[in-house]
Amino acid sequence: MFFLLFIIETCFIFSPVAYCTPKEWDNLEIFTYPDHRRHLDEALSILENMEKIYGKNVLKLCPYIEKTGDQYKALQEYGKAIECFERSLRLKSEKDVHVDMSINDTRIKLSNIYFYRGSYRKAEQMVLRVLGNQLDTLDEESIEIAKTRHVLAGLYRWQGRFDEARDLYKKAIMVLESHNEPSLPYCLKDYAFLNFFEGKFLRAEALFTKALEAMEKREQEEGKAFLDTPSFMAYLANSIAAQGRLEEAEEIYQNFQDMIRKRFGKGKFHEKIYHLVIGKFYRNCGRPIEAEEHYMYVASIFFLIGVVPDMTPFLEEIAAFYREQGHFEESEIILLKAKEAVEFQYGRDHPAYPVVMHKLGVLYREWGRITGLEKKYEISERYLKESLQRSSQFITDLHPSRNRLCHDLAVLYHYEGRFDEAEFLYRKVLDNYVKAFGPSFVKLRQLLLDLSILCRTRGNLEDSKELEKWAFNIPDIAQWVE
């Protein structure tokens, strides 16, 4: 492990590559790091030993149970993680009335896992339970209550309950500011996103600026640089870019590039990874030459150490760029490498596997659309359906990733002229999005436009106009927040 980190931190400086051939991508090896499964096995072994010593229903087991739950969470096996934290919570509730703070910590952890799995109502109920306990026992202006309000506000924002979230953010920020609490920048940033999702761009910009200033102030007070500070700068730049002020946003990204070079050192791991953000900016701006330059600088990590399974999302972003540029073979090889890495490290029963399958399905769909090769449509449908089947083990039907998957399958049916099947899926996703996230959810915009086109194709002009009108009332910001 130490040897790998040494290699990453002292790697050679790569010049940006203008173009990588399929052969270069195909020659990449698979590098197995980190080994979460081994950490889980160790946690399970320790827990088993503790159970033999103390029995299976004692409070002393809780730290070991929760460490096991943390490892399941790292593996994205949310169902088993939930079982661990629910077991710990049950023991704490039954065995000791003096562990309120510990119980609250466990409930917050459990709510996070419910959220990741897509069980949003359960996550909300758990946080409300914590907040109720805190309001009964703590001062209204306590930092603990402010932090819980911040968590609850995030859940409400995600569900499109903006007014409820706004009130909670304001209360939390007021307390966090008065205590100069280190978590203040994150609360400001999340409140900025609330305004961004509502289309209140100037207000969002002001809050992103304030969040960045608060982060920089914290760095000065503590005398050290934080890994998240460049991300705050990117949030600000994207909020400006969404308003069409691309030159101003690009200037911020140039400062961003200077910052990461100074902080991490040119050619070092974190400096390279942050170029993915810059590449995405140029991709969104329709400037593929600049985008590819930054993407290939990130890709040089893989050419040095091989394909790391936990870093496949970065490969998926690069593959999506190549797909959009019509370089389908390159995109295919990159995604197949990502699939190979996940399969080699974790197997097909890991949540990352259906994600890669989803990306491959979209690739083959667009490949078929552009080239007219119907065989690519057949491959696309196979991958998308398998991804849909496998993902059901890990996330709920309300989870955005699962609905995006259904949306992409509907688009495939739409292309093939299978209009009944396409409309059924479009409307299913529409119902799920509105149910879970409200009528202004950012991902609804493209769905509504796709469904509008289908309705117009089928002669349902009135429905088409209504759907289009609804879509245009949703801020066009998806590309800046994904």
Coordinates of C-alpha atoms in Angstrom, one line a residue:
M1 CA 0.0 0.0 0.0
F2 CA 2.7 2.5 1.0
F3 CA 4.7 1.6 -2.2
L4 CA 1.6 2.4 -4.3
L5 CA 1.1 5.8 -2.6
F6 CA 4.8 6.5 -3.0
I7 CA 4.5 5.8 -6.8
I8 CA 1.4 8.1 -7.1
E9 CA 2.9 11.0 -5.2
T10 CA 6.3 10.9 -7.0
C11 CA 5.0 10.1 -10.5
F12 CA 6.6 11.6 -13.6
I13 CA 5.1 14.7 -15.2
F14 CA 3.1 13.8 -18.3
S15 CA 2.6 16.3 -21.1
P16 CA -1.1 16.5 -22.2
V17 CA -1.7 14.0 -24.9
A18 CA -3.8 15.3 -27.9
Y19 CA -5.1 11.9 -28.8
C20 CA -4.9 8.3 -27.5
T21 CA -5.3 5.4 -29.9
P22 CA -7.5 2.4 -29.2
K23 CA -4.3 0.3 -29.0
E24 CA -2.9 2.5 -26.2
W25 CA -6.1 2.2 -24.2
D26 CA -6.3 -1.6 -24.8
N27 CA -2.8 -2.1 -23.4
L28 CA -3.8 -0.8 -20.0
E29 CA -3.4 -3.3 -17.2
I30 CA -5.8 -3.7 -14.2
F31 CA -4.4 -2.6 -10.8
T32 CA -6.3 -3.9 -7.8
Y33 CA -6.4 -1.1 -5.2
P34 CA -7.8 -0.7 -2.6
D35 CA -9.1 -4.1 -1.3
H36 CA -12.3 -3.2 0.5
R37 CA -13.3 -6.8 0.6
R38 CA -10.2 -7.7 2.7
H39 CA -11.1 -4.9 5.1
L40 CA -14.6 -6.3 5.4
D41 CA -13.4 -9.8 6.1
E42 CA -11.1 -8.4 8.8
A43 CA -14.1 -6.4 10.4
L44 CA -16.3 -9.5 10.3
S45 CA -13.6 -11.6 11.9
I46 CA -13.1 -9.1 14.7
L47 CA -16.9 -8.9 15.3
E48 CA -17.2 -12.7 15.4
N49 CA -14.4 -12.8 18.0
M50 CA -16.1 -10.1 20.1
E51 CA -19.4 -12.0 20.0
K52 CA -17.7 -15.1 21.3
I53 CA -16.3 -13.1 24.2
Y54 CA -19.3 -11.0 25.1
G55 CA -22.3 -12.6 23.5
K56 CA -24.4 -11.3 20.7
N57 CA -26.6 -8.8 22.5
V58 CA -24.4 -6.5 24.5
L59 CA -23.7 -2.8 24.1
K60 CA -19.9 -3.4 23.9
L61 CA -20.5 -4.9 20.4
C62 CA -21.8 -1.7 18.9
P63 CA -18.4 -0.2 17.8
Y64 CA -17.5 -3.4 16.0
I65 CA -20.9 -3.8 14.4
E66 CA -20.7 -0.2 13.1
K67 CA -17.2 -0.7 11.8
T68 CA -18.5 -3.7 9.8
G69 CA -21.3 -1.5 8.6
D70 CA -18.8 1.1 7.4
Q71 CA -17.0 -1.6 5.3
Y72 CA -20.3 -2.7 3.7
K73 CA -21.0 1.0 3.0
A74 CA -17.5 1.3 1.3
L75 CA -18.5 -1.7 -0.9
Q76 CA -21.8 0.0 -1.6
E77 CA -23.6 -3.0 -0.2
Y78 CA -26.2 -0.8 1.4
G79 CA -28.6 -3.5 2.4
K80 CA -26.1 -5.2 4.6
A81 CA -24.8 -1.9 6.0
I82 CA -28.3 -1.0 7.0
E83 CA -28.6 -4.3 8.9
C84 CA -25.5 -3.5 10.8
F85 CA -26.5 0.0 11.9
E86 CA -30.0 -1.1 12.7
R87 CA -28.6 -3.8 14.9
S88 CA -26.3 -1.4 16.7
L89 CA -29.2 1.1 17.1
R90 CA -31.4 -1.6 18.6
L91 CA -28.8 -2.6 21.1
K92 CA -28.2 1.0 22.1
S93 CA -31.9 1.6 22.5
E94 CA -32.5 -1.6 24.6
K95 CA -29.4 -1.7 26.8
D96 CA -28.6 1.8 27.9
V97 CA -30.6 5.0 28.4
H98 CA -27.5 7.1 28.8
V99 CA -26.2 6.9 25.3
D100 CA -28.4 9.5 23.6
M101 CA -25.5 11.2 21.8
S102 CA -24.2 7.8 20.6
I103 CA -27.7 6.9 19.4
N104 CA -28.0 10.1 17.5
D105 CA -24.7 9.5 15.8
T106 CA -25.8 6.0 14.7
R107 CA -29.1 7.4 13.4
I108 CA -27.4 10.0 11.3
K109 CA -25.1 7.3 9.8
L110 CA -28.1 5.1 9.1
S111 CA -30.0 8.0 7.5
N112 CA -27.0 8.6 5.2
I113 CA -27.1 4.9 4.0
Y114 CA -30.9 5.1 3.5
F115 CA -30.2 8.2 1.4
Y116 CA -27.5 6.5 -0.8
R117 CA -29.9 3.6 -1.4
G118 CA -32.7 5.9 -2.4
S119 CA -34.9 5.4 0.7
Y120 CA -35.5 9.1 1.1
R121 CA -38.5 9.0 3.5
K122 CA -36.7 6.6 5.8
A123 CA -33.7 8.9 5.8
E124 CA -35.8 11.9 6.7
Q125 CA -37.6 10.1 9.5
M126 CA -34.3 9.1 11.1
V127 CA -33.0 12.7 11.0
L128 CA -36.2 14.1 12.4
R129 CA -35.9 11.6 15.3
V130 CA -32.4 13.0 16.0
L131 CA -33.5 16.6 15.7
G132 CA -36.5 15.9 18.1
N133 CA -34.2 14.4 20.7
Q134 CA -31.8 17.3 20.4
L135 CA -34.5 20.0 20.7
D136 CA -35.7 18.2 23.9
T137 CA -32.2 18.2 25.5
L138 CA -30.0 20.9 24.0
D139 CA -30.1 24.7 23.7
E140 CA -31.9 25.9 20.5
E141 CA -28.7 27.6 19.4
S142 CA -26.4 24.6 19.8
I143 CA -23.9 23.6 17.1
E144 CA -25.3 20.0 17.2
I145 CA -28.8 21.2 16.4
A146 CA -27.5 23.4 13.6
K147 CA -25.6 20.5 12.1
T148 CA -28.7 18.3 12.2
R149 CA -30.7 21.0 10.5
H150 CA -28.1 21.2 7.8
V151 CA -28.5 17.5 7.2
L152 CA -32.3 17.7 7.1
A153 CA -32.2 20.7 4.8
G154 CA -30.2 18.6 2.4
L155 CA -32.8 15.9 2.4
Y156 CA -35.6 18.4 1.8
R157 CA -33.6 20.1 -1.0
W158 CA -33.1 16.8 -2.7
Q159 CA -36.9 16.1 -2.5
G160 CA -37.7 19.5 -4.0
R161 CA -39.1 20.8 -0.8
F162 CA -37.3 24.1 -1.2
D163 CA -39.2 26.3 1.3
E164 CA -38.7 23.9 4.1
A165 CA -35.0 23.5 3.2
R166 CA -34.5 27.2 3.0
D167 CA -35.7 27.8 6.5
L168 CA -33.5 25.1 7.9
Y169 CA -30.4 26.4 6.1
K170 CA -30.9 30.0 7.4
K171 CA -31.3 28.8 11.0
A172 CA -28.2 26.5 10.7
I173 CA -26.0 29.2 9.0
M174 CA -26.9 31.8 11.7
V175 CA -25.7 29.4 14.4
L176 CA -22.6 28.1 12.6
E177 CA -21.5 31.7 11.8
S178 CA -21.8 32.8 15.4
H179 CA -19.6 29.9 16.5
N180 CA -17.2 30.2 13.6
E181 CA -17.9 26.5 13.1
P182 CA -15.6 24.7 10.5
S183 CA -18.7 23.2 8.8
L184 CA -20.0 26.6 7.9
P185 CA -18.6 26.7 4.3
Y186 CA -20.3 23.4 3.5
C187 CA -23.7 24.6 4.8
L188 CA -23.3 27.8 2.7
K189 CA -22.4 25.8 -0.3
D190 CA -25.4 23.5 0.0
Y191 CA -27.7 26.6 0.5
A192 CA -26.2 28.0 -2.7
F193 CA -27.1 24.8 -4.5
L194 CA -30.7 25.2 -3.3
N195 CA -30.9 28.6 -5.0
F196 CA -29.1 27.3 -8.0
F197 CA -31.7 24.5 -8.5
E198 CA -34.4 27.1 -8.2
G199 CA -32.8 29.2 -11.0
K200 CA -31.9 32.0 -8.6
F201 CA -28.4 32.2 -10.1
L202 CA -27.3 35.6 -8.7
R203 CA -28.2 34.6 -5.2
A204 CA -26.5 31.2 -5.7
E205 CA -23.4 33.0 -7.0
A206 CA -23.2 35.2 -4.0
L207 CA -23.5 32.2 -1.6
F208 CA -20.9 30.2 -3.5
T209 CA -18.6 33.2 -3.2
K210 CA -19.3 33.5 0.5
A211 CA -18.7 29.7 1.0
L212 CA -15.4 30.0 -0.8
E213 CA -14.3 32.9 1.3
A214 CA -15.3 31.0 4.4
M215 CA -13.2 28.1 3.3
E216 CA -10.2 30.3 2.6
K217 CA -10.6 32.0 6.0
R218 CA -10.6 28.6 7.7
E219 CA -7.4 27.7 5.8
Q220 CA -5.8 30.9 7.1
E221 CA -6.9 30.3 10.7
E222 CA -5.7 26.7 10.7
G223 CA -2.6 27.3 8.7
K224 CA -3.2 24.5 6.2
A225 CA -4.8 23.9 2.8
F226 CA -7.9 21.8 2.4
L227 CA -8.6 19.4 -0.4
D228 CA -12.1 20.7 -0.9
T229 CA -11.2 24.4 -1.5
P230 CA -10.6 24.0 -5.3
S231 CA -14.1 22.3 -5.5
F232 CA -15.7 25.4 -4.0
M233 CA -14.0 27.5 -6.7
A234 CA -15.4 25.2 -9.4
Y235 CA -18.9 25.5 -7.9
L236 CA -18.6 29.2 -8.2
A237 CA -17.3 29.0 -11.8
N238 CA -20.1 26.7 -12.8
S239 CA -22.8 28.9 -11.3
I240 CA -21.4 31.8 -13.4
A241 CA -21.1 29.6 -16.6
A242 CA -24.8 28.5 -16.2
Q243 CA -25.7 32.2 -16.6
G244 CA -23.9 32.3 -19.9
R245 CA -20.9 34.3 -18.6
L246 CA -18.4 31.8 -19.9
E247 CA -15.4 34.1 -20.1
E248 CA -15.7 35.0 -16.4
A249 CA -16.1 31.3 -15.6
E250 CA -13.0 30.4 -17.7
E251 CA -11.0 33.0 -15.8
I252 CA -11.9 31.4 -12.5
Y253 CA -10.9 28.0 -13.9
Q254 CA -7.5 29.4 -14.9
N255 CA -7.1 30.5 -11.3
F256 CA -8.3 27.1 -10.3
Q257 CA -5.6 25.5 -12.4
D258 CA -2.9 27.7 -10.7
M259 CA -4.3 26.8 -7.3
I260 CA -4.1 23.0 -7.8
R261 CA -0.7 23.2 -9.3
K262 CA 0.7 25.2 -6.3
R263 CA -1.1 23.1 -3.7
F264 CA -0.4 19.6 -5.1
G265 CA 2.5 20.0 -7.4
K266 CA 2.3 19.6 -11.2
G267 CA 2.0 16.0 -12.3
K268 CA 1.0 14.8 -8.8
F269 CA -2.1 12.6 -8.3
H270 CA -4.6 15.2 -6.9
E271 CA -3.5 17.9 -9.3
K272 CA -4.2 15.5 -12.2
I273 CA -7.6 14.4 -10.9
Y274 CA -8.8 18.0 -10.6
H275 CA -8.1 18.5 -14.3
L276 CA -11.2 16.3 -14.8
V277 CA -13.3 19.2 -13.6
I278 CA -11.6 21.6 -16.0
G279 CA -12.1 19.1 -18.8
K280 CA -15.9 18.9 -18.0
F281 CA -16.1 22.7 -18.1
Y282 CA -14.7 22.8 -21.6
R283 CA -16.9 19.8 -22.6
N284 CA -20.0 21.7 -21.5
C285 CA -18.8 24.8 -23.3
G286 CA -18.5 22.9 -26.6
R287 CA -14.7 23.2 -26.8
P288 CA -13.6 19.6 -27.4
I289 CA -9.9 20.3 -28.1
E290 CA -9.4 22.0 -24.7
A291 CA -11.6 19.3 -23.0
E292 CA -9.6 16.5 -24.5
E293 CA -6.3 18.0 -23.5
H294 CA -7.4 18.0 -19.8
Y295 CA -9.0 14.6 -20.0
M296 CA -5.9 13.1 -21.4
Y297 CA -3.8 14.7 -18.6
V298 CA -6.1 12.9 -16.1
A299 CA -5.9 9.7 -18.2
S300 CA -2.1 9.7 -17.8
I301 CA -2.7 8.4 -14.3
F302 CA -4.1 5.2 -15.7
F303 CA -1.2 4.8 -18.2
L304 CA 1.2 4.9 -15.2
I305 CA -0.5 2.7 -12.6
G306 CA -3.2 0.9 -14.7
V307 CA -7.0 0.9 -14.2
V308 CA -8.0 1.2 -10.6
P309 CA -11.5 -0.1 -9.9
D310 CA -12.4 2.8 -7.5
M311 CA -11.4 5.3 -10.2
T312 CA -13.6 3.9 -13.0
P313 CA -16.0 7.0 -12.7
F314 CA -13.2 9.1 -14.1
L315 CA -12.8 6.7 -17.0
E316 CA -16.6 6.8 -17.6
E317 CA -16.4 10.6 -17.9
I318 CA -13.6 10.4 -20.4
A319 CA -15.5 7.7 -22.3
A320 CA -18.6 9.8 -22.4
F321 CA -16.6 12.7 -24.0
Y322 CA -15.2 10.3 -26.7
R323 CA -18.7 9.0 -27.4
E324 CA -20.0 12.6 -27.9
Q325 CA -17.2 13.2 -30.3
G326 CA -18.1 10.1 -32.3
H327 CA -15.0 8.2 -31.3
F328 CA -17.0 5.1 -30.5
E329 CA -14.2 2.5 -30.6
E330 CA -12.1 4.5 -28.1
S331 CA -15.1 4.9 -25.8
E332 CA -15.9 1.2 -26.0
I333 CA -12.4 0.2 -25.1
I334 CA -12.2 2.6 -22.2
L335 CA -15.5 1.3 -20.8
L336 CA -14.6 -2.3 -21.3
K337 CA -11.4 -1.7 -19.3
A338 CA -13.5 -0.1 -16.5
K339 CA -15.8 -3.2 -16.6
E340 CA -12.9 -5.5 -16.5
A341 CA -11.4 -3.7 -13.5
V342 CA -14.6 -3.8 -11.5
E343 CA -15.3 -7.5 -12.5
F344 CA -11.8 -8.5 -11.6
Q345 CA -11.7 -6.7 -8.3
Y346 CA -15.3 -7.1 -7.0
G347 CA -17.2 -9.4 -9.3
R348 CA -20.5 -8.9 -11.1
D349 CA -22.5 -8.6 -7.9
H350 CA -21.0 -5.2 -7.0
P351 CA -23.0 -1.9 -7.5
A352 CA -20.2 -0.5 -9.8
Y353 CA -20.8 -3.3 -12.3
P354 CA -24.4 -2.3 -13.4
V355 CA -23.1 1.4 -13.6
V356 CA -20.5 0.4 -16.2
M357 CA -23.1 -1.7 -18.0
H358 CA -25.4 1.3 -18.1
K359 CA -22.6 3.4 -19.7
L360 CA -21.9 0.7 -22.3
G361 CA -25.6 0.5 -23.1
V362 CA -25.8 4.2 -23.8
L363 CA -22.6 4.0 -25.9
Y364 CA -24.0 1.2 -28.1
R365 CA -27.3 3.1 -28.4
E366 CA -25.7 6.2 -29.7
W367 CA -23.3 4.2 -31.9
G368 CA -26.3 2.6 -33.5
R369 CA -28.1 5.9 -33.9
I370 CA -25.2 7.6 -35.7
T371 CA -24.1 4.7 -37.9
G372 CA -27.5 3.0 -38.5
L373 CA -26.2 -0.3 -37.3
E374 CA -29.2 -2.1 -35.8
K375 CA -27.0 -4.7 -34.1
K376 CA -25.7 -2.0 -31.8
Y377 CA -29.2 -1.4 -30.7
E378 CA -29.5 -5.0 -29.8
I379 CA -26.3 -4.9 -27.7
S380 CA -27.5 -1.7 -26.1
E381 CA -30.8 -3.2 -25.0
R382 CA -29.1 -6.2 -23.6
Y383 CA -26.7 -4.1 -21.5
L384 CA -29.3 -1.7 -20.3
K385 CA -31.7 -4.5 -19.2
E386 CA -29.0 -6.3 -17.4
S387 CA -28.0 -3.1 -15.6
L388 CA -31.6 -2.6 -14.7
Q389 CA -31.9 -6.1 -13.3
R390 CA -28.6 -5.9 -11.3
S391 CA -29.1 -2.4 -9.9
S392 CA -32.4 -3.5 -8.3
Q393 CA -30.3 -5.3 -5.7
F394 CA -28.7 -2.1 -4.4
I395 CA -30.9 0.9 -5.0
T396 CA -34.7 1.6 -4.9
D397 CA -36.9 2.4 -7.8
L398 CA -36.9 6.1 -6.8
H399 CA -33.1 6.4 -6.9
P400 CA -32.0 8.9 -9.7
S401 CA -29.5 6.4 -11.2
R402 CA -32.2 3.8 -11.7
N403 CA -34.6 6.3 -13.2
R404 CA -31.8 7.6 -15.5
L405 CA -31.3 4.0 -16.6
C406 CA -35.1 3.6 -17.4
H407 CA -34.9 6.9 -19.2
D408 CA -32.0 5.8 -21.4
L409 CA -33.8 2.5 -22.2
A410 CA -36.9 4.5 -23.2
V411 CA -34.8 6.6 -25.5
L412 CA -33.5 3.4 -27.1
Y413 CA -37.1 2.2 -27.7
H414 CA -37.9 5.7 -29.0
Y415 CA -35.1 5.5 -31.6
E416 CA -36.3 2.0 -32.7
G417 CA -39.9 3.2 -33.2
R418 CA -41.2 1.1 -30.3
F419 CA -43.3 4.0 -29.1
D420 CA -45.7 2.2 -26.7
E421 CA -42.7 0.8 -24.7
A422 CA -40.9 4.1 -24.8
E423 CA -43.9 6.1 -23.6
F424 CA -44.6 3.7 -20.8
L425 CA -41.0 4.0 -19.5
Y426 CA -40.9 7.8 -19.9
R427 CA -44.1 8.2 -17.9
K428 CA -42.9 5.8 -15.2
V429 CA -39.7 7.8 -14.8
L430 CA -41.8 11.0 -14.8
D431 CA -44.0 9.7 -12.0
N432 CA -41.0 8.6 -9.9
Y433 CA -39.1 11.9 -10.3
V434 CA -42.1 14.0 -9.3
K435 CA -42.9 11.6 -6.4
A436 CA -39.4 11.6 -5.0
F437 CA -38.0 15.0 -6.0
G438 CA -40.8 17.3 -6.9
P439 CA -41.9 18.9 -10.2
S440 CA -38.8 21.1 -10.6
F441 CA -36.2 18.4 -10.4
V442 CA -33.3 19.3 -12.7
K443 CA -33.3 15.9 -14.5
L444 CA -37.0 16.3 -15.3
R445 CA -36.2 18.8 -18.0
Q446 CA -34.6 16.5 -20.6
L447 CA -37.1 13.7 -19.8
L448 CA -40.0 16.1 -20.4
L449 CA -38.5 17.3 -23.7
D450 CA -38.0 13.6 -24.9
L451 CA -41.5 12.7 -24.0
S452 CA -42.8 15.9 -25.7
I453 CA -41.1 14.8 -28.9
L454 CA -42.6 11.4 -28.7
C455 CA -46.1 12.8 -28.1
R456 CA -45.6 15.1 -31.1
T457 CA -44.5 12.2 -33.3
R458 CA -47.6 10.3 -32.2
G459 CA -49.9 13.2 -33.0
N460 CA -50.6 14.2 -29.4
L461 CA -49.8 17.9 -30.0
E462 CA -51.7 19.2 -26.9
D463 CA -49.7 16.9 -24.6
S464 CA -46.5 17.8 -26.4
K465 CA -47.0 21.5 -25.8
E466 CA -47.9 21.1 -22.1
L467 CA -44.8 18.9 -21.5
E468 CA -42.6 21.4 -23.3
K469 CA -43.9 24.3 -21.3
W470 CA -43.3 22.4 -18.1
A471 CA -39.7 21.6 -19.2
F472 CA -38.9 25.2 -20.0
N473 CA -39.9 26.2 -16.5
I474 CA -37.1 24.1 -15.1
P475 CA -33.7 25.7 -15.0
D476 CA -31.4 24.3 -17.7
I477 CA -28.5 23.4 -15.3
A478 CA -28.2 19.6 -15.4
Q479 CA -24.8 19.8 -17.2
W480 CA -23.4 22.0 -14.5
V481 CA -24.4 19.8 -11.5
E482 CA -23.9 16.3 -12.7

